[in-house]
Coordinates of C-alpha atoms (C1' of nucleotides) in Angstrom, one line a residue:
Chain A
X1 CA 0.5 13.2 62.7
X2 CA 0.7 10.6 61.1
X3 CA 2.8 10.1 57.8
X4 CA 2.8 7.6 55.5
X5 CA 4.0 4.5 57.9
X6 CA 1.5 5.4 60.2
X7 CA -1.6 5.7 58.1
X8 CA 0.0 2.3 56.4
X9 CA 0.2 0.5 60.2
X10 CA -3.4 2.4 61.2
X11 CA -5.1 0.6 57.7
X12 CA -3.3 -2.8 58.3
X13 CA -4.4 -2.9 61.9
X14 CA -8.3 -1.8 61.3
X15 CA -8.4 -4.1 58.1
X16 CA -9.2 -7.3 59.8
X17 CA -11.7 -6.0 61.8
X18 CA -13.4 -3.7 59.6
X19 CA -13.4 -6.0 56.4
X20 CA -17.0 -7.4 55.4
X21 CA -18.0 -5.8 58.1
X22 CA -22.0 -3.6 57.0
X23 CA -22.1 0.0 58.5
X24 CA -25.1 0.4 60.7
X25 CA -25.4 4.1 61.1
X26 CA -22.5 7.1 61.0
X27 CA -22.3 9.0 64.5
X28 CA -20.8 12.5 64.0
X29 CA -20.4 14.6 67.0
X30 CA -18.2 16.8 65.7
X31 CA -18.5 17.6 62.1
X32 CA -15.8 20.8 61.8
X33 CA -12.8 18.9 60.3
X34 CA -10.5 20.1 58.0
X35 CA -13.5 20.5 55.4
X36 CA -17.0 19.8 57.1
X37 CA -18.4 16.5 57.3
X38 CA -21.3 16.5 54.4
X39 CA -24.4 16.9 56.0
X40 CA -25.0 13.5 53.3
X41 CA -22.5 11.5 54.7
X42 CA -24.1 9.4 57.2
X43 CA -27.0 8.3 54.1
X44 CA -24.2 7.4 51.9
X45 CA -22.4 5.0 54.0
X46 CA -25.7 3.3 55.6
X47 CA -25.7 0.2 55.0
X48 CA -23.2 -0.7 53.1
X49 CA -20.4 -3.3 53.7
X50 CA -17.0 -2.7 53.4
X51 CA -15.3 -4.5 50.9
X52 CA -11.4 -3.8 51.1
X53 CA -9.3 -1.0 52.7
X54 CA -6.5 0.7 50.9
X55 CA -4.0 3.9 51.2
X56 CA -3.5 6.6 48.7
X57 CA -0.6 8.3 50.0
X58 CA -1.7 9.7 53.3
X59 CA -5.3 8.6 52.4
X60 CA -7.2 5.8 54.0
X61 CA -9.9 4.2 52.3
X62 CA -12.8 2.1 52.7
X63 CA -13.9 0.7 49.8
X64 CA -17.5 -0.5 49.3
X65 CA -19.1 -2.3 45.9
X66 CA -19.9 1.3 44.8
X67 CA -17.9 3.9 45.9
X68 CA -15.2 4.7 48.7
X69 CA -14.7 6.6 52.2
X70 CA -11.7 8.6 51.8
X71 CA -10.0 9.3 55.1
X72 CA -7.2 11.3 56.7
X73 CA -5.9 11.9 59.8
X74 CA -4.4 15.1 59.2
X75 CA -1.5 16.0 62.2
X76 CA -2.9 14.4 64.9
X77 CA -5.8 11.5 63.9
X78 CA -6.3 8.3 64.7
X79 CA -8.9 5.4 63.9
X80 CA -9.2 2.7 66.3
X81 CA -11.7 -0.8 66.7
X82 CA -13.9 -0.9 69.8
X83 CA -16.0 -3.9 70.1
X84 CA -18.9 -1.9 71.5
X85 CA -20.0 1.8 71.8
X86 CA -17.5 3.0 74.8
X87 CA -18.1 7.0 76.2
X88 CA -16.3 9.0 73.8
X89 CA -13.7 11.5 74.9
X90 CA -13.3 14.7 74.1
X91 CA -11.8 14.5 70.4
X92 CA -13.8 11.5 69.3
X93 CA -15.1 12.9 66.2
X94 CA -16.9 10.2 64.2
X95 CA -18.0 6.4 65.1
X96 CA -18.5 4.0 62.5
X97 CA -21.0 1.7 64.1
X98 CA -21.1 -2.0 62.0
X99 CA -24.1 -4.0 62.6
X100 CA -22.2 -6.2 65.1
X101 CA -21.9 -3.2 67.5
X102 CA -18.1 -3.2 66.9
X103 CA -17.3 0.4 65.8
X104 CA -14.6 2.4 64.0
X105 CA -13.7 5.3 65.9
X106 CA -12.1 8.7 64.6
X107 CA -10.2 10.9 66.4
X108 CA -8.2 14.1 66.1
X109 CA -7.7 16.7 68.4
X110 CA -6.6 19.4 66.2
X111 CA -9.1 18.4 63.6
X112 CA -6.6 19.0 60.5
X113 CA -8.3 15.7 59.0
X114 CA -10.8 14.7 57.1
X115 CA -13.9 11.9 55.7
X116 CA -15.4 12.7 52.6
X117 CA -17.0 10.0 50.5
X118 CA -16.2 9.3 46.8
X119 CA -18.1 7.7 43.8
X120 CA -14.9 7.0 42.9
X121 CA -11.8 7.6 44.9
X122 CA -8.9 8.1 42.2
X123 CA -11.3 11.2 40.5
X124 CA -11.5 12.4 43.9
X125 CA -10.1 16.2 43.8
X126 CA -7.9 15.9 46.9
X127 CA -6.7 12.6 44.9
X128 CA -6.8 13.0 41.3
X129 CA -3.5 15.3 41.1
X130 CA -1.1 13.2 43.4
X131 CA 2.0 11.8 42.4
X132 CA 3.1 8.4 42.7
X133 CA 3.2 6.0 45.6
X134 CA 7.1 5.5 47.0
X135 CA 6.9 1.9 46.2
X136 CA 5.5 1.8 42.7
X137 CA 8.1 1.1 39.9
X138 CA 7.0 4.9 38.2
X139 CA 8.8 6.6 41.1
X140 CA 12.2 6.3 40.1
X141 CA 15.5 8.3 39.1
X142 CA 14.6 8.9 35.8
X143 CA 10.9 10.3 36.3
X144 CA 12.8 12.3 39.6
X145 CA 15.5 13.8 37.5
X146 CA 12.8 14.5 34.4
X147 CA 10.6 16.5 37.5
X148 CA 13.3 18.3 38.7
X149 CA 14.7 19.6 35.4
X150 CA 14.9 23.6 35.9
X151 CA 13.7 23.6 39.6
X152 CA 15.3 25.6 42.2
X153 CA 13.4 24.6 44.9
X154 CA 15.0 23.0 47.7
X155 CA 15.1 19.2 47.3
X156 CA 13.3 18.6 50.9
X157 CA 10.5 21.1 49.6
X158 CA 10.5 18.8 46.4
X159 CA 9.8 15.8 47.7
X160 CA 7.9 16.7 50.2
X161 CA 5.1 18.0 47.6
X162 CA 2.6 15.8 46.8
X163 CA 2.3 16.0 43.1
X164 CA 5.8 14.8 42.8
X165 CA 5.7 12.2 45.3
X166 CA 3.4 11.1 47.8
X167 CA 4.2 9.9 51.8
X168 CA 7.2 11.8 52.6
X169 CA 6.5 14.0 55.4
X170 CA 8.9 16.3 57.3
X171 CA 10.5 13.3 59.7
X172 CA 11.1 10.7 56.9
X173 CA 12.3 13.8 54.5
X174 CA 15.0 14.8 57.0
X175 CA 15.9 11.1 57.4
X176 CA 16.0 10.4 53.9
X177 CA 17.9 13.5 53.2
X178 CA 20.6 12.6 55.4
X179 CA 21.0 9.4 55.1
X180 CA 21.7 10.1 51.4
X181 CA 24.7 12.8 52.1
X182 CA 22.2 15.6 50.0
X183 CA 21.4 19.2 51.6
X184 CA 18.1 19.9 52.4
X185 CA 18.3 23.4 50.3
X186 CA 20.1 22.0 47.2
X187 CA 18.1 23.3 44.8
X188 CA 16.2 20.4 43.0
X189 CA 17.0 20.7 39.7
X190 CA 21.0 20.7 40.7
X191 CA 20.7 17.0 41.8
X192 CA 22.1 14.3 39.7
X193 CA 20.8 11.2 38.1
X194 CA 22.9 9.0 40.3
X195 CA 22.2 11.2 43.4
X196 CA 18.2 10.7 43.0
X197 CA 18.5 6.9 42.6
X198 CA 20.4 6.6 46.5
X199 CA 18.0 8.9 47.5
X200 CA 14.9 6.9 46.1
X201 CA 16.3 3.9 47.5
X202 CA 16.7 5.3 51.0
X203 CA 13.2 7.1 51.2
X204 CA 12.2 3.1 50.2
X205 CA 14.3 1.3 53.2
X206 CA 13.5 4.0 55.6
X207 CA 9.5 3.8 55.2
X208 CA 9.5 0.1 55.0
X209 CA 11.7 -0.1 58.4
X210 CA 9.3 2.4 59.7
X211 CA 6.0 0.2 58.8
X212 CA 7.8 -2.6 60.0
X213 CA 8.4 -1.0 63.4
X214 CA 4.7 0.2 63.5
X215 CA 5.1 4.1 62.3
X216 CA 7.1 6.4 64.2
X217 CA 5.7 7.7 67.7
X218 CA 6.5 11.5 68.5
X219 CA 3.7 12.7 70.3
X220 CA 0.0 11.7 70.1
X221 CA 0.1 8.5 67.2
X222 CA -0.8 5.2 68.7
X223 CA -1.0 2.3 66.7
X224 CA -5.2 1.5 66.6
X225 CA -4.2 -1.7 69.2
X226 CA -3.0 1.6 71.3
X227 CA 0.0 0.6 70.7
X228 CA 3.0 3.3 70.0
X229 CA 5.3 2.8 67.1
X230 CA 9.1 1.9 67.7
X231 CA 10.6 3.8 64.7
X232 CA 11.3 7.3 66.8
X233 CA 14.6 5.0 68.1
X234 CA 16.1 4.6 64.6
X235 CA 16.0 8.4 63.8
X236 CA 19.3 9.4 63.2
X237 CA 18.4 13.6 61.8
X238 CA 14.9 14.0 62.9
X239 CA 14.8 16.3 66.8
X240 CA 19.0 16.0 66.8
X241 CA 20.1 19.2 66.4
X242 CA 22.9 20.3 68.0
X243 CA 23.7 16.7 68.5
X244 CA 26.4 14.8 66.9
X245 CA 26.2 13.6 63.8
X246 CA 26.3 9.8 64.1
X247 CA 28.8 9.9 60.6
X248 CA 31.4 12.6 61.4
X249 CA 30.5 13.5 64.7
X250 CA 29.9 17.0 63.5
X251 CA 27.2 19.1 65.0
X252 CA 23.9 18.7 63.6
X253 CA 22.1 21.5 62.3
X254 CA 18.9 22.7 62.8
X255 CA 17.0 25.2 60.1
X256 CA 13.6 26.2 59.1
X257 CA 12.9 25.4 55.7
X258 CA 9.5 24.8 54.0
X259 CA 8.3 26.8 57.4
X260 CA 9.1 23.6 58.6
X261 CA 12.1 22.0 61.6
X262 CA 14.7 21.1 59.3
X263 CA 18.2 19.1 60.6
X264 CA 21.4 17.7 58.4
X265 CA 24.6 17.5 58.7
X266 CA 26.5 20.3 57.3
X267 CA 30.0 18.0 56.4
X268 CA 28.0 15.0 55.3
X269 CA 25.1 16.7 53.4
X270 CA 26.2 18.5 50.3
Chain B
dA1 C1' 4.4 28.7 36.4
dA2 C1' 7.1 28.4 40.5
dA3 C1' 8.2 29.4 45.2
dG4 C1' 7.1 30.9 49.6
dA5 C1' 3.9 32.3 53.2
dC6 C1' -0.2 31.3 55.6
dA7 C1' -4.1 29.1 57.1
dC8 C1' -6.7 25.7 59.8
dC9 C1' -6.7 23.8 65.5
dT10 C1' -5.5 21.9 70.1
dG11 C1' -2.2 20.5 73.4
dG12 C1' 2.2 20.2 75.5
dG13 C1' 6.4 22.0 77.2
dA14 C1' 9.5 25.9 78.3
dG15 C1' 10.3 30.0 80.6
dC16 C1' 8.9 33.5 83.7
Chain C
dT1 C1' 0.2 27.5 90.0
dG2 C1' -0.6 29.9 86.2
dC3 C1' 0.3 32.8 82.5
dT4 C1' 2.4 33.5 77.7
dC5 C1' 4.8 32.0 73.9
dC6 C1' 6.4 28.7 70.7
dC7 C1' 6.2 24.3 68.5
dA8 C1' 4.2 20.0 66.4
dG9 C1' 3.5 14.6 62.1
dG10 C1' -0.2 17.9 56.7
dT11 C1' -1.6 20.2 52.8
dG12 C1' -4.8 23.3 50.3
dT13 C1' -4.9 28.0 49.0
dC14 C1' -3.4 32.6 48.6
dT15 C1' 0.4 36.0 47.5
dT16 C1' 4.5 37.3 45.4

DNA sequence: AAAGACACCTGGGAGC
DNA sequence: TGCTCCCAGGTGTCTT
């Protein structure tokens, strides 16, 4: 399950093996994804060559001269280069077979992801309605502060949603959230201007550290070389509670909120 | 319109 | 060993 430093390590890793590289034929064993794979898939892609990868948020895409595969990896995905058609386990979904014989492989055991392919990407439904990307100059305090205006929702529900912000999942949320002294339940709208720029500029540190480490590795990402990320050692919220707080030494605490493992400080996080 | 609950699915770990 | 229960990185959709 990946989140955005993941899916950002998983593209940079496939993208000098996949570039210019001309699909051969789409293998689908298992087409029950998130949303089934189209029955037109596999005549879509044929033959074309891949011009470029790229991320939309959580989205991986392969872009071709005309058109795009849109690809996510839901909780539990991965994509990984093999240099020639190997057995496929159990949860090997889809091969992307290149007319070298190297393949792309997709895999993800609780099939929460996803492949659909796009005339053009950014029309895309599941795209279309996202907010900005962390790192692009629209996502800062004052287009944060302007969203929040008359929102009670709590601020980890807030920018965890999509539409307001993409890439922050549930680990890099609690991080960020702590590491900027704000409670996750602090109702959105009750967050100051000031308050949203130190949080903006930690969710920006912490995902770069994160993609610099190679993503975060809980329990089934690998990096596509197989390799796990090393972020999981600078967590200082994320799977604590109970612990100290590495601040104030207080207890961390651990709540469900969003339906989703939630841990802060309560002295440091107001 | 906004907020919250729920759904999808498999596997791993805890507890008995 | 093996069963049952709970939890997990996401996010679209349904209900209040």
């Amino acid at each position: 399950m990946p989140e955005l430093p993941e899916v950002e390590t998983t593209r940079r890793g496939i993208d000098p093996h996949v570039k210019g590289k001309k699909i051969r034929r789409l293998v689908v064993r298992e087409p029950r994804l998130r949303w089934p794979v189209s029955d037109n898939l596999a005549k879509q892609v044929a033959s074309r060559r891949i011009l470029a990868t790229g991320r939309r948020g959580k989205y991986l895409l392969l872009h071709f001269a005309k058109g795009s595969l849109i690809i996510h990896l839901g909780m539990s995905g991965n994509l990984r280069v093999m240099p020639d058609m190997q057995p496929p386990d159990t949860h090997d979904h889809l091969d992307l077979v290149f007319s070298d014989n190297s393949l792309l492989r997709y895999s993800d055991p609780r099939r929460f992801g996803s492949i659909h392919w796009a005339d053009c990407w950014a029309e895309h439904k599941l795209l279309r309605n996202l907010g900005p990307e962390p790192f692009d100059s629209s996502f800062d305090a004052d287009y944060l502060y302007r969203r929040a205006r008359g929102r009670k929702v709590p601020i980890k529900n807030f920018i965890m949603n999509t539409g307001v912000v993409v890439g922050i999942g549930n680990i890099y949320a609690n991080e960020a959230l702590f590491q900027s002294g704000i409670h996750p339940l602090r109702a959105a709208g009750r967050i100051s201007h000031r308050r949203f720029e130190v949080l903006i500029a930690n969710i920006r540190r912490i995902l770069e550290e994160a993609i610099a480490a190679g993503g975060t590795t809980l329990k089934d990402f690998l990096g596509n070389e197989g390799k796990p990320g090393y972020f999981s050692v600078s967590l200082q919220a994320y799977g604590r509670g109970g612990q100290p707080c590495y601040l104030c030494s207080a207890s961390l605490k651990e709540i469900r909120c969003g339906n989703r493992s939630t841990v802060y400080c309560p002295s440091c996080q107001t």
